[in-house]
Backbone as a printed PyTorch tensor [residue, N CA C, xyz], in Angstrom:
tensor([[[ 20.7900, 173.1400,  11.3330],
         [ 19.6210, 173.8720,  10.7470],
         [ 20.5480, 175.2060,   9.9030]],

        [[ 19.9200, 175.5000,   8.7050],
         [ 20.5300, 176.3550,   7.8560],
         [ 20.1580, 177.8770,   8.4570]],

        [[ 21.3170, 178.6100,   8.5300],
         [ 21.1890, 180.0900,   8.8560],
         [ 20.9010, 180.7520,   7.9850]],

        [[ 20.5480, 180.7650,   6.5760],
         [ 20.2600, 181.6120,   5.7380],
         [ 18.9800, 181.6720,   5.8210]],

        [[ 18.1570, 182.7730,   5.2850],
         [ 16.9020, 183.1240,   5.3850],
         [ 15.8240, 182.8710,   3.9450]],

        [[ 16.4490, 181.8210,   3.5240],
         [ 15.5540, 181.1980,   2.3710],
         [ 15.6180, 181.9860,   1.1380]],

        [[ 17.0000, 182.8730,   1.0660],
         [ 17.0660, 183.6660,  -0.2860],
         [ 17.9450, 182.9540,  -0.9960]],

        [[ 18.1580, 181.3630,  -0.8260],
         [ 18.8610, 180.7590,  -1.8990],
         [ 20.1730, 181.0000,  -1.9620]],

        [[ 20.6880, 181.7450,  -1.0530],
         [ 22.3940, 181.8970,  -1.0120],
         [ 22.5920, 183.3810,  -1.3930]],

        [[ 21.4600, 184.0930,  -1.7170],
         [ 21.8150, 185.4380,  -2.6180],
         [ 22.5090, 186.3060,  -1.5790]],

        [[ 22.2400, 186.4590,  -0.3030],
         [ 22.7820, 187.2980,   0.5690],
         [ 24.2600, 186.7330,   0.5980]],

        [[ 24.7390, 185.6800,   0.6660],
         [ 25.9180, 185.3180,   0.8080],
         [ 26.4960, 185.9480,  -0.5920]],

        [[ 26.1590, 185.7460,  -1.5540],
         [ 26.7690, 186.1630,  -2.9290],
         [ 26.8450, 187.7210,  -2.6780]],

        [[ 25.9700, 188.5440,  -2.4280],
         [ 26.0190, 189.8010,  -2.3860],
         [ 27.4610, 190.0530,  -1.2630]],

        [[ 27.3560, 189.5220,  -0.2160],
         [ 28.4820, 189.6470,   0.7670],
         [ 29.8610, 189.2010,  -0.1580]],

        [[ 29.7150, 188.3850,  -0.6850],
         [ 31.0110, 188.1150,  -1.5260],
         [ 31.5030, 188.9810,  -2.7170]],

        [[ 30.2530, 189.5740,  -3.4620],
         [ 30.6540, 190.4790,  -4.1630],
         [ 31.3660, 191.6060,  -3.4220]],

        [[ 30.6940, 191.9850,  -2.4680],
         [ 31.2760, 193.2410,  -1.7030],
         [ 32.7090, 192.8820,  -1.6080]],

        [[ 33.2560, 191.7020,  -0.7550],
         [ 34.4380, 191.5000,  -0.2380],
         [ 35.3510, 191.4060,  -1.7470]],

        [[ 35.0190, 191.0690,  -2.6280],
         [ 35.7710, 190.9680,  -3.7860],
         [ 35.9110, 192.1740,  -4.5790]],

        [[ 34.8780, 192.7620,  -4.7080],
         [ 35.0480, 194.2260,  -4.9830],
         [ 36.1080, 195.2520,  -3.9800]],

        [[ 35.7550, 194.9560,  -2.6910],
         [ 36.7620, 195.5510,  -1.8500],
         [ 38.4310, 195.3520,  -2.2250]],

        [[ 38.5960, 194.3660,  -2.4030],
         [ 39.9800, 193.6960,  -2.7100],
         [ 40.3480, 194.5440,  -4.0200]],

        [[ 39.6120, 194.3210,  -4.9880],
         [ 40.0700, 194.9380,  -6.3610],
         [ 40.3430, 196.2830,  -6.1750]],

        [[ 38.8090, 196.9060,  -5.4600],
         [ 38.9350, 198.1860,  -5.3370],
         [ 40.3100, 198.9010,  -4.5140]],

        [[ 40.6990, 198.0440,  -3.2430],
         [ 42.0920, 198.7250,  -2.5810],
         [ 42.9830, 198.7030,  -3.5140]],

        [[ 43.5990, 197.6400,  -4.3520],
         [ 44.4960, 197.7880,  -5.1620],
         [ 44.4360, 199.0010,  -6.2300]],

        [[ 43.3140, 199.0470,  -6.6750],
         [ 42.8090, 200.0870,  -7.7090],
         [ 43.2400, 201.5740,  -6.9070]],

        [[ 42.5400, 201.7060,  -5.7010],
         [ 42.5700, 202.9290,  -4.9980],
         [ 44.1710, 203.2730,  -4.8760]],

        [[ 44.9000, 202.1630,  -4.4290],
         [ 46.2590, 202.5170,  -4.0990],
         [ 47.1370, 202.9640,  -5.2630]],

        [[ 46.8550, 202.2540,  -6.3740],
         [ 47.5770, 202.6920,  -7.7190],
         [ 47.3640, 204.0350,  -8.2200]],

        [[ 45.7400, 204.2910,  -8.1040],
         [ 45.3290, 205.6090,  -8.5390],
         [ 45.6480, 206.9720,  -7.8260]],

        [[ 45.5310, 206.3710,  -6.4660],
         [ 45.8230, 207.4510,  -5.6670],
         [ 47.3690, 207.8730,  -5.5610]],

        [[ 48.2580, 207.2670,  -5.9640],
         [ 49.6640, 207.7680,  -6.1980],
         [ 49.7240, 208.9230,  -7.0850]],

        [[ 48.3570, 209.4230,  -7.9740],
         [ 48.5260, 210.5490,  -9.0050],
         [ 47.7760, 211.3970,  -8.1130]],

        [[ 46.9920, 211.2480,  -7.1520],
         [ 46.5050, 212.2460,  -6.3500],
         [ 44.9970, 211.5140,  -5.6770]],

        [[ 44.7380, 212.5310,  -4.5870],
         [ 43.4570, 212.2690,  -3.9830],
         [ 42.3570, 212.1910,  -4.8950]],

        [[ 42.3540, 213.4330,  -5.8520],
         [ 41.0150, 213.5490,  -6.6060],
         [ 40.9980, 212.1150,  -7.4430]],

        [[ 41.8840, 211.6730,  -8.1590],
         [ 41.8570, 210.4930,  -8.8320],
         [ 41.4730, 209.1340,  -7.9100]],

        [[ 41.8070, 209.4350,  -6.8960],
         [ 41.1340, 208.0960,  -5.6720],
         [ 39.7270, 208.4180,  -5.8770]],

        [[ 39.2080, 209.7510,  -5.8570],
         [ 37.7450, 209.9310,  -5.6870],
         [ 37.1710, 209.3650,  -6.9800]],

        [[ 37.5700, 210.0860,  -8.0400],
         [ 36.8650, 209.2270,  -9.2670],
         [ 37.3400, 207.7830,  -9.6360]],

        [[ 38.1090, 207.1690,  -9.0670],
         [ 38.0640, 205.6780,  -8.9290],
         [ 36.9870, 205.1780,  -8.1850]],

        [[ 36.5860, 205.8500,  -6.9230],
         [ 35.7720, 205.2260,  -6.3930],
         [ 34.2210, 205.3280,  -6.7110]],

        [[ 33.9310, 206.3320,  -7.6490],
         [ 32.8030, 206.0650,  -8.5110],
         [ 32.7130, 204.7140,  -9.3410]],

        [[ 33.8970, 204.6770, -10.0420],
         [ 33.8310, 203.6200, -10.8930],
         [ 33.8570, 202.1630, -10.0540]],

        [[ 34.4520, 201.9160,  -9.2130],
         [ 34.5510, 200.6940,  -8.2210],
         [ 32.8870, 200.5430,  -7.4980]],

        [[ 32.3470, 201.4160,  -7.2990],
         [ 30.9880, 201.5510,  -6.7060],
         [ 29.9210, 201.1970,  -7.7890]],

        [[ 30.2950, 201.8060,  -8.9760],
         [ 29.3150, 201.4160,  -9.9350],
         [ 29.4040, 199.9540, -10.1610]],

        [[ 30.6810, 199.3730, -10.4430],
         [ 31.0430, 197.9090, -10.8800],
         [ 30.3600, 197.0970,  -9.9420]],

        [[ 30.8750, 197.3800,  -8.6460],
         [ 30.0700, 196.6810,  -7.4200],
         [ 28.8020, 196.8800,  -7.3780]],

        [[ 28.3400, 197.9970,  -7.3430],
         [ 26.6080, 197.5370,  -7.3810],
         [ 25.9040, 197.0120,  -8.3020]],

        [[ 26.4540, 196.9270,  -9.8260],
         [ 25.8260, 196.7040, -10.7670],
         [ 25.9310, 194.6980, -10.5610]],

        [[ 26.9250, 194.2910,  -9.9620],
         [ 27.1760, 193.1070,  -9.7770],
         [ 26.0850, 192.7220,  -8.6500]],

        [[ 26.1390, 193.3310,  -7.7140],
         [ 25.0400, 192.8810,  -6.5330],
         [ 23.7160, 192.9960,  -6.8310]],

        [[ 23.3680, 194.3420,  -7.5390],
         [ 22.0160, 194.2380,  -7.9180],
         [ 21.5170, 193.1480,  -8.8720]],

        [[ 22.5580, 192.4930,  -9.4710],
         [ 22.1510, 191.2120, -10.3270],
         [ 22.0700, 190.1130,  -9.6290]],

        [[ 23.0020, 190.0050,  -8.6800],
         [ 23.0470, 188.9240,  -7.7150],
         [ 21.8370, 188.8500,  -6.4650]],

        [[ 21.4650, 189.9030,  -6.2280],
         [ 20.6290, 189.9340,  -5.0280],
         [ 19.0970, 189.7500,  -5.2410]],

        [[ 18.1400, 189.8290,  -4.3030],
         [ 16.9680, 189.5040,  -4.4720],
         [ 15.9280, 190.5330,  -5.4800]],

        [[ 15.2180, 189.9230,  -6.2130],
         [ 14.5040, 191.1000,  -7.2380],
         [ 14.0180, 192.4880,  -6.7000]],

        [[ 13.3770, 192.3820,  -5.5850],
         [ 12.8460, 193.6710,  -4.8460],
         [ 14.0550, 194.1670,  -4.0530]],

        [[ 15.0380, 193.9320,  -3.8010],
         [ 16.1750, 194.1790,  -3.0030],
         [ 17.3390, 194.9590,  -3.5510]],

        [[ 17.3650, 195.6760,  -4.5920],
         [ 18.1740, 196.2610,  -5.3420],
         [ 19.2280, 197.1340,  -4.6860]],

        [[ 18.5620, 198.1410,  -4.0290],
         [ 19.3780, 199.3080,  -3.5220],
         [ 20.1170, 198.6170,  -2.0560]],

        [[ 19.2370, 197.8770,  -1.4130],
         [ 19.8820, 197.2110,   0.0230],
         [ 20.9120, 196.2130,  -0.5770]],

        [[ 21.0710, 195.3830,  -1.8250],
         [ 22.2080, 194.8830,  -2.2400],
         [ 23.3670, 195.4910,  -2.3280]],

        [[ 22.9680, 196.5390,  -2.9890],
         [ 24.1770, 197.4800,  -3.3950],
         [ 24.7170, 198.2030,  -2.3400]],

        [[ 23.8230, 198.5180,  -1.3000],
         [ 24.1740, 199.2130,   0.2230],
         [ 25.0670, 198.3110,   0.9250]],

        [[ 24.8880, 196.8400,   0.8310],
         [ 25.3730, 196.0120,   1.3670],
         [ 26.8840, 195.4960,   0.7770]],

        [[ 26.7880, 195.5790,  -0.3340],
         [ 28.3010, 195.2160,  -1.0240],
         [ 28.7390, 196.4600,  -1.1320]],

        [[ 28.6040, 197.5020,  -1.3320],
         [ 29.1610, 198.8820,  -1.2190],
         [ 29.7530, 198.9420,   0.2630]],

        [[ 28.9840, 198.9730,   1.3380],
         [ 29.6210, 198.9570,   2.6760],
         [ 30.6880, 198.1120,   3.2020]],

        [[ 30.7750, 197.0390,   2.4850],
         [ 31.7950, 196.1290,   2.6070],
         [ 33.0220, 196.3280,   1.7700]],

        [[ 32.8260, 196.9530,   0.6390],
         [ 33.7260, 197.3050,  -0.2630],
         [ 34.4710, 198.5710,  -0.0560]],

        [[ 33.9580, 199.5050,   0.6220],
         [ 34.3110, 200.6730,   0.9290],
         [ 35.5520, 201.1620,   1.9350]],

        [[ 35.4470, 200.4150,   2.8450],
         [ 36.4260, 200.4020,   3.9220],
         [ 37.9530, 199.9960,   3.2960]],

        [[ 37.8890, 198.8330,   2.2890],
         [ 39.1220, 198.3750,   1.8630],
         [ 39.5090, 199.4720,   0.7640]],

        [[ 38.6180, 199.6340,  -0.1200],
         [ 39.4260, 200.8060,  -1.0140],
         [ 39.6100, 201.9550,  -0.4910]],

        [[ 39.3960, 202.7090,   0.5260],
         [ 39.6180, 203.6730,   1.4920],
         [ 41.1980, 203.2230,   2.0920]],

        [[ 41.2550, 202.4940,   2.6050],
         [ 42.6610, 202.1890,   3.0910],
         [ 43.6320, 202.0720,   1.9120]],

        [[ 43.2880, 201.3210,   0.8830],
         [ 44.4140, 201.5970,  -0.1500],
         [ 44.3460, 202.6920,  -0.6730]],

        [[ 43.3710, 203.4410,  -0.9220],
         [ 43.5600, 204.8160,  -1.3280],
         [ 44.6700, 205.7100,  -0.6600]],

        [[ 44.1980, 205.6470,   0.4740],
         [ 44.9280, 206.6140,   1.4510],
         [ 46.5120, 205.8630,   1.5890]],

        [[ 46.7440, 204.7930,   1.4590],
         [ 48.0540, 204.1680,   1.7400],
         [ 48.7430, 204.6950,   0.3290]],

        [[ 47.9320, 204.7270,  -0.9400],
         [ 48.7480, 205.1940,  -2.1500],
         [ 48.8680, 206.8490,  -1.7660]],

        [[ 48.0870, 207.5230,  -1.3510],
         [ 48.4330, 209.0470,  -1.2810],
         [ 49.5140, 209.3040,  -0.1380]],

        [[ 49.6440, 208.6350,   0.7300],
         [ 50.6940, 208.4440,   1.7240],
         [ 52.1590, 208.2980,   0.9710]],

        [[ 51.9080, 206.9100,   0.1630],
         [ 53.3940, 206.5620,  -0.3570],
         [ 53.5160, 207.7740,  -1.4130]],

        [[ 52.7260, 208.3320,  -2.0240],
         [ 53.0660, 209.3470,  -3.0340],
         [ 53.5730, 210.7700,  -2.2430]],

        [[ 53.0760, 210.9490,  -1.0260],
         [ 53.6010, 212.2640,  -0.1640],
         [ 54.8200, 212.0180,   0.3190]],

        [[ 55.1380, 210.8390,   0.4010],
         [ 56.5330, 210.3910,   1.1230],
         [ 57.7990, 210.6020,  -0.1280]],

        [[ 57.2710, 210.1400,  -1.1480],
         [ 58.2660, 210.3190,  -2.5190],
         [ 58.3130, 211.7750,  -2.7550]],

        [[ 57.4460, 212.8920,  -2.6070],
         [ 57.4250, 214.1360,  -2.7370],
         [ 58.4060, 214.6130,  -1.7260]],

        [[ 58.2820, 214.4340,  -0.4720],
         [ 58.8700, 214.6780,   0.6530],
         [ 58.1750, 216.1200,   1.2870]],

        [[ 58.1180, 216.0680,   2.5220],
         [ 57.1670, 217.1460,   3.5690],
         [ 58.0360, 218.4380,   3.3820]],

        [[ 59.3430, 218.5480,   3.0210],
         [ 59.9420, 219.8090,   2.6800],
         [ 59.3760, 220.4130,   1.6190]],

        [[ 59.2870, 219.6650,   0.3610],
         [ 58.5860, 220.0680,  -0.7750],
         [ 57.2470, 220.4500,  -0.6280]],

        [[ 56.5180, 219.7540,   0.3330],
         [ 54.7670, 219.9200,   0.4460],
         [ 55.0230, 221.2740,   1.0050]],

        [[ 55.7650, 221.5190,   2.1910],
         [ 55.7460, 222.9610,   2.8670],
         [ 56.0040, 224.0600,   2.0650]],

        [[ 57.3330, 223.6420,   1.1040],
         [ 57.5470, 224.7280,   0.0570],
         [ 56.5560, 225.3310,  -0.8940]],

        [[ 55.8100, 224.3530,  -1.1080],
         [ 54.6380, 224.9410,  -1.9010],
         [ 53.6140, 225.2050,  -1.3920]],

        [[ 53.2320, 224.9300,  -0.3150],
         [ 52.0790, 225.3710,   0.5350],
         [ 52.5060, 226.9630,   1.0050]],

        [[ 53.6390, 226.9610,   1.4550],
         [ 53.9970, 228.3900,   1.8940],
         [ 54.0690, 229.3260,   0.8180]],

        [[ 54.3670, 228.8970,  -0.6350],
         [ 54.0790, 229.9440,  -1.8630],
         [ 52.8960, 230.1390,  -2.2240]],

        [[ 51.9160, 229.1200,  -2.1440],
         [ 50.6130, 229.5000,  -2.5500],
         [ 49.9890, 230.1190,  -1.5110]],

        [[ 50.1530, 229.9620,  -0.2560],
         [ 49.2920, 230.5620,   0.9880],
         [ 49.8980, 231.8370,   1.1580]],

        [[ 51.2150, 232.2370,   0.7250],
         [ 52.0280, 233.3240,   1.2510],
         [ 52.0170, 233.3620,   2.7480]],

        [[ 52.0950, 232.1830,   3.3710],
         [ 52.5850, 231.9470,   4.7620],
         [ 53.6880, 230.9240,   5.2120]],

        [[ 54.4790, 231.4230,   6.1070],
         [ 55.3330, 230.0440,   6.3900],
         [ 54.7980, 229.1030,   6.8040]],

        [[ 55.0970, 227.8050,   6.4680],
         [ 54.4890, 226.6350,   6.8720],
         [ 55.6290, 225.5510,   7.2730]],

        [[ 55.7350, 224.9450,   8.3300],
         [ 56.6470, 224.4080,   8.6790],
         [ 56.7940, 223.0340,   8.0050]],

        [[ 57.6370, 222.0640,   8.0810],
         [ 57.2750, 220.8040,   7.2970],
         [ 56.3750, 219.6530,   8.2700]],

        [[ 56.3880, 219.9330,   9.5580],
         [ 55.6570, 219.0170,  10.4320],
         [ 53.8820, 219.5630,  10.1840]],

        [[ 53.6090, 221.0990,   9.8420],
         [ 52.2740, 221.4900,   9.3990],
         [ 51.8530, 221.1420,   8.0960]],

        [[ 52.8520, 221.0630,   7.4390],
         [ 52.4760, 220.4740,   5.9340],
         [ 52.2080, 219.0800,   5.8610]],

        [[ 52.8060, 218.1250,   6.6310],
         [ 52.4170, 216.8930,   6.7170],
         [ 51.0460, 216.5390,   7.5030]],

        [[ 50.9130, 217.4350,   8.7260],
         [ 49.6940, 217.0700,   9.2270],
         [ 48.4100, 217.6050,   8.3080]],

        [[ 48.5450, 218.8320,   7.4920],
         [ 47.7220, 219.4140,   6.6600],
         [ 47.5050, 218.1350,   5.6290]],

        [[ 48.4630, 217.6450,   4.9510],
         [ 48.3750, 216.7260,   3.8860],
         [ 47.5360, 215.3230,   4.2280]],

        [[ 47.9040, 215.0570,   5.7630],
         [ 47.0380, 213.8070,   6.3750],
         [ 45.5390, 214.0190,   6.5610]],

        [[ 45.2040, 215.3650,   6.9510],
         [ 44.0100, 215.7380,   6.9610],
         [ 43.1340, 215.7220,   5.9590]],

        [[ 44.0480, 216.2910,   4.6530],
         [ 43.3460, 216.1850,   3.3250],
         [ 43.1990, 214.8540,   2.8110]],

        [[ 44.1160, 213.7380,   3.3460],
         [ 43.6460, 212.4870,   3.0030],
         [ 42.4630, 211.6780,   3.6140]],

        [[ 42.7900, 212.0340,   4.8560],
         [ 41.2540, 211.6260,   5.5550],
         [ 39.9660, 212.5570,   4.9410]],

        [[ 40.0850, 213.5120,   4.7110],
         [ 38.6620, 213.9790,   3.9450],
         [ 38.5210, 213.5500,   3.0640]],

        [[ 39.5050, 213.0750,   1.8760],
         [ 39.1970, 212.6150,   0.6100],
         [ 38.6390, 211.2170,   0.7600]],

        [[ 39.1320, 210.3610,   1.8360],
         [ 38.7800, 209.1690,   2.4820],
         [ 37.3240, 208.9290,   2.6300]],

        [[ 36.8250, 209.8110,   3.3690],
         [ 35.5520, 210.1420,   3.7570],
         [ 34.5480, 210.4510,   2.5090]],

        [[ 35.1990, 211.0070,   1.5070],
         [ 34.4260, 211.5130,   0.4610],
         [ 33.9780, 210.2570,  -0.7090]],

        [[ 35.5620, 209.3630,  -0.7270],
         [ 35.4850, 208.2360,  -1.6220],
         [ 34.4020, 207.2440,  -0.7210]],

        [[ 34.5320, 206.8640,   0.5000],
         [ 33.5810, 205.9110,   1.0860],
         [ 32.2150, 206.5750,   0.8380]],

        [[ 31.9260, 207.7680,   0.8900],
         [ 30.4810, 208.1480,   0.6400],
         [ 30.0850, 207.8850,  -0.7490]],

        [[ 31.1230, 207.9970,  -1.5890],
         [ 30.6490, 207.9520,  -3.2300],
         [ 30.4150, 206.6670,  -3.3700]],

        [[ 31.5700, 205.7900,  -2.8020],
         [ 31.2830, 204.3830,  -3.2380],
         [ 29.9020, 203.8130,  -2.9600]],

        [[ 29.7160, 203.9140,  -1.8930],
         [ 28.4630, 203.2990,  -1.0830],
         [ 27.2910, 204.1480,  -1.8970]],

        [[ 27.2470, 204.9930,  -2.0330],
         [ 26.0740, 205.7560,  -2.8370],
         [ 25.9650, 205.2870,  -4.0720]],

        [[ 27.0470, 205.4150,  -5.0530],
         [ 26.9200, 204.6890,  -6.1040],
         [ 26.5900, 203.5660,  -6.2580]],

        [[ 27.3970, 202.5560,  -5.4310],
         [ 26.8020, 201.2830,  -5.2430],
         [ 25.3260, 200.7250,  -5.2940]],

        [[ 24.9070, 201.6540,  -4.4270],
         [ 23.3870, 201.5220,  -4.1830],
         [ 22.3230, 201.8970,  -5.4130]],

        [[ 22.8690, 203.0770,  -5.7030],
         [ 22.1080, 203.4940,  -6.8970],
         [ 22.2590, 202.4920,  -8.2990]],

        [[ 23.5910, 202.1860,  -8.5970],
         [ 23.8290, 201.0890,  -9.5460],
         [ 22.9770, 199.6480,  -9.2700]],

        [[ 23.1530, 199.0720,  -7.8900],
         [ 22.2590, 198.1680,  -7.8400],
         [ 20.6400, 198.2370,  -8.1090]],

        [[ 20.0020, 199.4510,  -7.5170],
         [ 18.4760, 199.7370,  -7.6970],
         [ 18.3030, 199.9330,  -9.2420]],

        [[ 19.3010, 200.4120, -10.0320],
         [ 19.0330, 200.5940, -11.4420],
         [ 19.1530, 199.1750, -12.2570]],

        [[ 19.9540, 198.2930, -11.6130],
         [ 19.9390, 196.9380, -12.1600],
         [ 18.8250, 196.3680, -12.0210]],

        [[ 18.3470, 196.3350, -10.6700],
         [ 17.3330, 195.5090, -10.0630],
         [ 15.9780, 196.2510, -10.9030]],

        [[ 15.7040, 197.3430, -11.0490],
         [ 14.7820, 197.9890, -11.7310],
         [ 14.5490, 197.3280, -13.1940]],

        [[ 15.7060, 197.2530, -14.0160],
         [ 15.8460, 197.0280, -15.4600],
         [ 15.4260, 195.4130, -15.2870]],

        [[ 15.7580, 194.7180, -14.4090],
         [ 15.8650, 193.1180, -14.4500],
         [ 14.4390, 193.0570, -14.5170]],

        [[ 13.8860, 192.0040, -15.1610],
         [ 12.4750, 191.5030, -15.2950],
         [ 12.1300, 190.6270, -14.0560]],

        [[ 11.0500, 191.0160, -13.3430],
         [ 10.8050, 190.2850, -12.1290],
         [ 10.0440, 188.8990, -12.4440]],

        [[ 10.5650, 188.2680, -11.4830],
         [  9.9630, 186.6580, -11.7850],
         [  8.7240, 186.2430, -10.7160]]])
């Protein structure tokens, strides 16, 4: 017995799109986050837009936002892992002593290397939450937009 729900494989296609854009987004997130977490946040918007547009075109005519939500939810964790890895690699290249010196200078408070590293990791985790939220939201919105523009049959 076929396990599909009579959607002609469109659900599988939306899943495949989410997995593909998750892989692409992970690589993009890693490379872009070498420049900083804000660059990763901007990249999450573009990856979510691309993922949602493809999912909206592949999904059922009346389920644009759900198609984008599903594909975005599949792509977001992979993107966030790649972006976080890129940010950590960048921080290791800078060094915790340099991060601590910069924080001490900016905040006018003595910050140890361990405290600076902990603050950097907390900032990376917050950026990852923002990236995931934006990627999923933009993906759902883009899929709904594409499904709305597509002529219904």
